[in-house]
Amino acid sequence: NKGHYDHYMQKEIHEQPESLTTTMRGRLIRGGSSKSKTVLLGGLKDHLKTIRRSRRIVFIGCGTSYNAALAARPILEELSGVPVTMEIASDLLDRQGPIYREDTAIFVSQSGETADTLLALQYALDNGALCVGITNTVGSAIARNTHCGVHINAGAEIGVASTKAYTSQIVVMAMLALAIGGDTISNEARREAIIDGLFDLPNKVREVLKQDQEMKDLAKLLISEQSLLVFGRGFNYATALEGALKVKEVALMHSEGILAGEMKHGPLALVDENLPIIVLATRDACFSKQQSVIQQLHARKGRLIVMCSKGDAASVCPAESCRIIEVPHVEDCLQPVINIIPLQLLAYHLTVLRGFNVDQPRNLAKSVTTQ
Ligand code: UD1
Ligand code: M6R
């Protein structure tokens, strides 16, 4: 049921304040005193000790689910102190890459039925790793075959393009980082700031969704382009990959997410006055590096669209030569949840304006159950 929306993708983008609320329900506990802020993931509580003691955490997934894990990787590394590596399920299988008994392998999948992810799960089980699932589908193959896990509880996702599952996956993995990190004194202030940020996140998502018309206007401007680059780094490298995936998947426009730190190692050659480039430059520890990326793209006459934190337009684009997308500021590890939303809206409007099928892009299936 699409309600008053024209498409499922549109509905699912706009219901993110509610889906995120459901994802967090009963799992974030804020007592009377500030000291009692905690996270409770029922499915993991008996396994946290094993995870903390593991030699490595390996995230495994495909497509958007892989991108969600990539967005959560920095906070998991920071709070757990355990090395975190990333595997695209098919690539792990192609290489028969090493997975050890001392590893915790975390399988991220909206459907819980993706063939490559399931085969990688079997492979990790055979190699003796602790296997954890993060899925949206109760009773799915991944939920059944992992040792333990967390349901993201985002509600059914119908549109082939994953939107609300992505943001709920990131939130679950941020909660996972908090749960694994435990209650060390050195992390206390950081942990509390993240929990407060999580409580407030649905409101901030509501705020950024108000940019719908602005993103439609931007889509009108980009409707006939051949290509769109998205530059991100740090917490928002994943946002660049995921934004580009949305654009190519539904709007059928070539788009590439680029790690901004790699700019001078090749991508800079593409920059001219015609190619549109989105630069993600919201406030975090990488902000000044992104400011310098913007200056260098600007010096090559790049056609820039800069996403920045509210009030930062002048600091990212002094010459007023670029288009600005201003988003609310949240705790750095939660910023990917906010930053992807204008890009989801952009992909949606581009698709509708270009006259393509939003909910069922050509050649794609919601659940990829064959290799
Ligand atoms: C569970 C109940 C929820 C109830 C809550 C009350 C289910 C599905 N969930 O939620 O309805 O309101 O208790 O305390 O009945 N699991 C895996 N692999 C996965 C995902 C989950 O093995 O990929 C396992 C978990 O380890 C856990 C079970 O499935 O044993 C349920 O997981 P989850 O729904 O996340 O647990 P709760 O949030 O505690
Ligand atoms: O169900 P899964 O999360 O395992 O699916 C993984 C990918 O097939 C999926 O995310 C795909 O990339 C989406 N269509 C992207 O929007």
Short mmCIF file of N, CA, C and O in Angstrom, two decimals, residues 27 41 43-44 51 59-60 104-109 112 117 121 130-136 140-152 172-173 176:
data_model
loop_
_atom_site.label_atom_id
_atom_site.label_comp_id
_atom_site.label_asym_id
_atom_site.label_seq_id
_atom_site.Cartn_x
_atom_site.Cartn_y
_atom_site.Cartn_z
N ARG A 27 15.50 -0.54 22.49
CA ARG A 27 16.92 -0.89 22.45
C ARG A 27 17.83 0.20 23.01
O ARG A 27 19.01 -0.05 23.27
N LEU A 41 20.79 -4.83 22.88
CA LEU A 41 20.42 -5.59 21.69
C LEU A 41 20.19 -7.03 22.15
O LEU A 41 21.13 -7.78 22.42
N GLY A 43 19.32 -9.79 20.89
CA GLY A 43 19.88 -10.91 20.14
C GLY A 43 21.37 -11.11 20.33
O GLY A 43 21.93 -12.14 19.95
N LEU A 44 22.05 -10.10 20.91
CA LEU A 44 23.51 -10.19 21.01
C LEU A 44 24.04 -10.29 22.42
O LEU A 44 25.23 -10.55 22.63
N ILE A 51 32.49 -11.48 21.00
CA ILE A 51 32.79 -10.52 19.93
C ILE A 51 33.94 -9.61 20.35
O ILE A 51 34.86 -9.37 19.58
N PHE A 59 32.96 -7.44 8.12
CA PHE A 59 31.62 -7.16 7.60
C PHE A 59 31.49 -7.79 6.22
O PHE A 59 32.39 -7.62 5.37
N ILE A 60 30.38 -8.45 5.96
CA ILE A 60 30.17 -9.09 4.67
C ILE A 60 28.77 -8.74 4.15
O ILE A 60 27.78 -8.86 4.88
N THR A 104 34.90 -12.56 14.11
CA THR A 104 33.45 -12.39 14.13
C THR A 104 33.06 -11.91 12.75
O THR A 104 33.55 -10.87 12.29
N ALA A 105 32.24 -12.69 12.06
CA ALA A 105 31.79 -12.31 10.71
C ALA A 105 30.36 -11.78 10.81
O ALA A 105 29.48 -12.46 11.33
N ILE A 106 30.17 -10.54 10.36
CA ILE A 106 28.84 -9.92 10.46
C ILE A 106 28.22 -9.82 9.07
O ILE A 106 28.78 -9.15 8.19
N PHE A 107 27.10 -10.48 8.88
CA PHE A 107 26.43 -10.54 7.59
C PHE A 107 25.30 -9.54 7.56
O PHE A 107 24.37 -9.62 8.37
N VAL A 108 25.40 -8.59 6.62
CA VAL A 108 24.40 -7.53 6.55
C VAL A 108 23.56 -7.75 5.30
O VAL A 108 24.10 -7.84 4.19
N SER A 109 22.25 -7.88 5.47
CA SER A 109 21.38 -8.13 4.32
C SER A 109 19.95 -7.73 4.65
O SER A 109 19.38 -8.24 5.61
N GLY A 112 17.89 -10.86 3.68
CA GLY A 112 18.33 -12.09 4.36
C GLY A 112 18.39 -13.29 3.42
O GLY A 112 18.57 -14.42 3.86
N THR A 117 25.68 -13.55 -0.25
CA THR A 117 25.85 -13.34 1.19
C THR A 117 25.61 -14.66 1.93
O THR A 117 26.34 -15.02 2.86
N LEU A 121 28.17 -16.84 4.11
CA LEU A 121 27.83 -17.26 5.47
C LEU A 121 28.18 -18.74 5.66
O LEU A 121 28.81 -19.11 6.66
N LEU A 130 32.49 -16.88 14.44
CA LEU A 130 31.20 -16.53 15.03
C LEU A 130 30.44 -15.72 13.98
O LEU A 130 30.94 -14.71 13.48
N CYS A 131 29.25 -16.17 13.62
CA CYS A 131 28.51 -15.52 12.53
C CYS A 131 27.30 -14.77 13.07
O CYS A 131 26.43 -15.33 13.73
N VAL A 132 27.28 -13.47 12.80
CA VAL A 132 26.24 -12.56 13.31
C VAL A 132 25.45 -12.03 12.11
O VAL A 132 26.04 -11.65 11.11
N GLY A 133 24.13 -11.99 12.22
CA GLY A 133 23.31 -11.46 11.12
C GLY A 133 22.72 -10.10 11.46
O GLY A 133 22.41 -9.83 12.62
N ILE A 134 22.64 -9.24 10.45
CA ILE A 134 21.90 -7.98 10.61
C ILE A 134 20.94 -7.95 9.44
O ILE A 134 21.35 -7.78 8.28
N THR A 135 19.67 -8.20 9.70
CA THR A 135 18.73 -8.35 8.59
C THR A 135 17.38 -7.74 8.93
O THR A 135 17.05 -7.53 10.09
N ASN A 136 16.62 -7.47 7.87
CA ASN A 136 15.31 -6.86 8.05
C ASN A 136 14.21 -7.92 8.03
O ASN A 136 13.06 -7.60 8.24
N SER A 140 14.28 -15.22 7.70
CA SER A 140 15.04 -15.35 6.45
C SER A 140 16.19 -16.32 6.65
O SER A 140 16.56 -16.65 7.78
N ALA A 141 16.78 -16.75 5.54
CA ALA A 141 17.87 -17.73 5.61
C ALA A 141 19.03 -17.21 6.45
O ALA A 141 19.61 -17.95 7.24
N ILE A 142 19.36 -15.92 6.29
CA ILE A 142 20.48 -15.39 7.08
C ILE A 142 20.13 -15.30 8.56
O ILE A 142 20.93 -15.63 9.42
N ALA A 143 18.90 -14.89 8.86
CA ALA A 143 18.49 -14.84 10.27
C ALA A 143 18.52 -16.24 10.89
O ALA A 143 18.93 -16.41 12.04
N ARG A 144 18.13 -17.24 10.11
CA ARG A 144 18.07 -18.61 10.65
C ARG A 144 19.45 -19.24 10.81
O ARG A 144 19.69 -19.99 11.75
N ASN A 145 20.34 -18.94 9.89
CA ASN A 145 21.61 -19.67 9.87
C ASN A 145 22.77 -19.00 10.60
O ASN A 145 23.83 -19.60 10.75
N THR A 146 22.58 -17.76 11.05
CA THR A 146 23.63 -17.12 11.83
C THR A 146 23.52 -17.57 13.29
O THR A 146 22.46 -18.03 13.72
N HIS A 147 24.62 -17.44 14.05
CA HIS A 147 24.59 -17.85 15.46
C HIS A 147 23.73 -16.91 16.29
O HIS A 147 23.14 -17.29 17.29
N CYS A 148 23.72 -15.65 15.90
CA CYS A 148 22.95 -14.64 16.62
C CYS A 148 22.83 -13.43 15.70
O CYS A 148 23.35 -13.45 14.58
N GLY A 149 22.14 -12.40 16.17
CA GLY A 149 22.03 -11.23 15.28
C GLY A 149 21.04 -10.20 15.77
O GLY A 149 20.56 -10.26 16.91
N VAL A 150 20.76 -9.27 14.88
CA VAL A 150 19.84 -8.18 15.20
C VAL A 150 18.90 -7.99 14.01
O VAL A 150 19.37 -7.86 12.87
N HIS A 151 17.61 -7.95 14.27
CA HIS A 151 16.65 -7.57 13.22
C HIS A 151 16.57 -6.05 13.19
O HIS A 151 16.44 -5.42 14.25
N ILE A 152 16.61 -5.48 12.00
CA ILE A 152 16.62 -4.01 11.95
C ILE A 152 15.22 -3.42 12.10
O ILE A 152 15.07 -2.23 12.36
N VAL A 172 21.51 0.40 13.47
CA VAL A 172 21.74 -0.85 14.21
C VAL A 172 23.24 -1.06 14.42
O VAL A 172 23.69 -1.45 15.50
N MET A 173 24.03 -0.77 13.40
CA MET A 173 25.48 -0.99 13.55
C MET A 173 26.12 0.04 14.49
O MET A 173 27.10 -0.27 15.17
N LEU A 176 25.35 -1.40 17.70
CA LEU A 176 26.24 -2.55 17.88
C LEU A 176 27.62 -2.07 18.39
O LEU A 176 28.20 -2.67 19.30
#
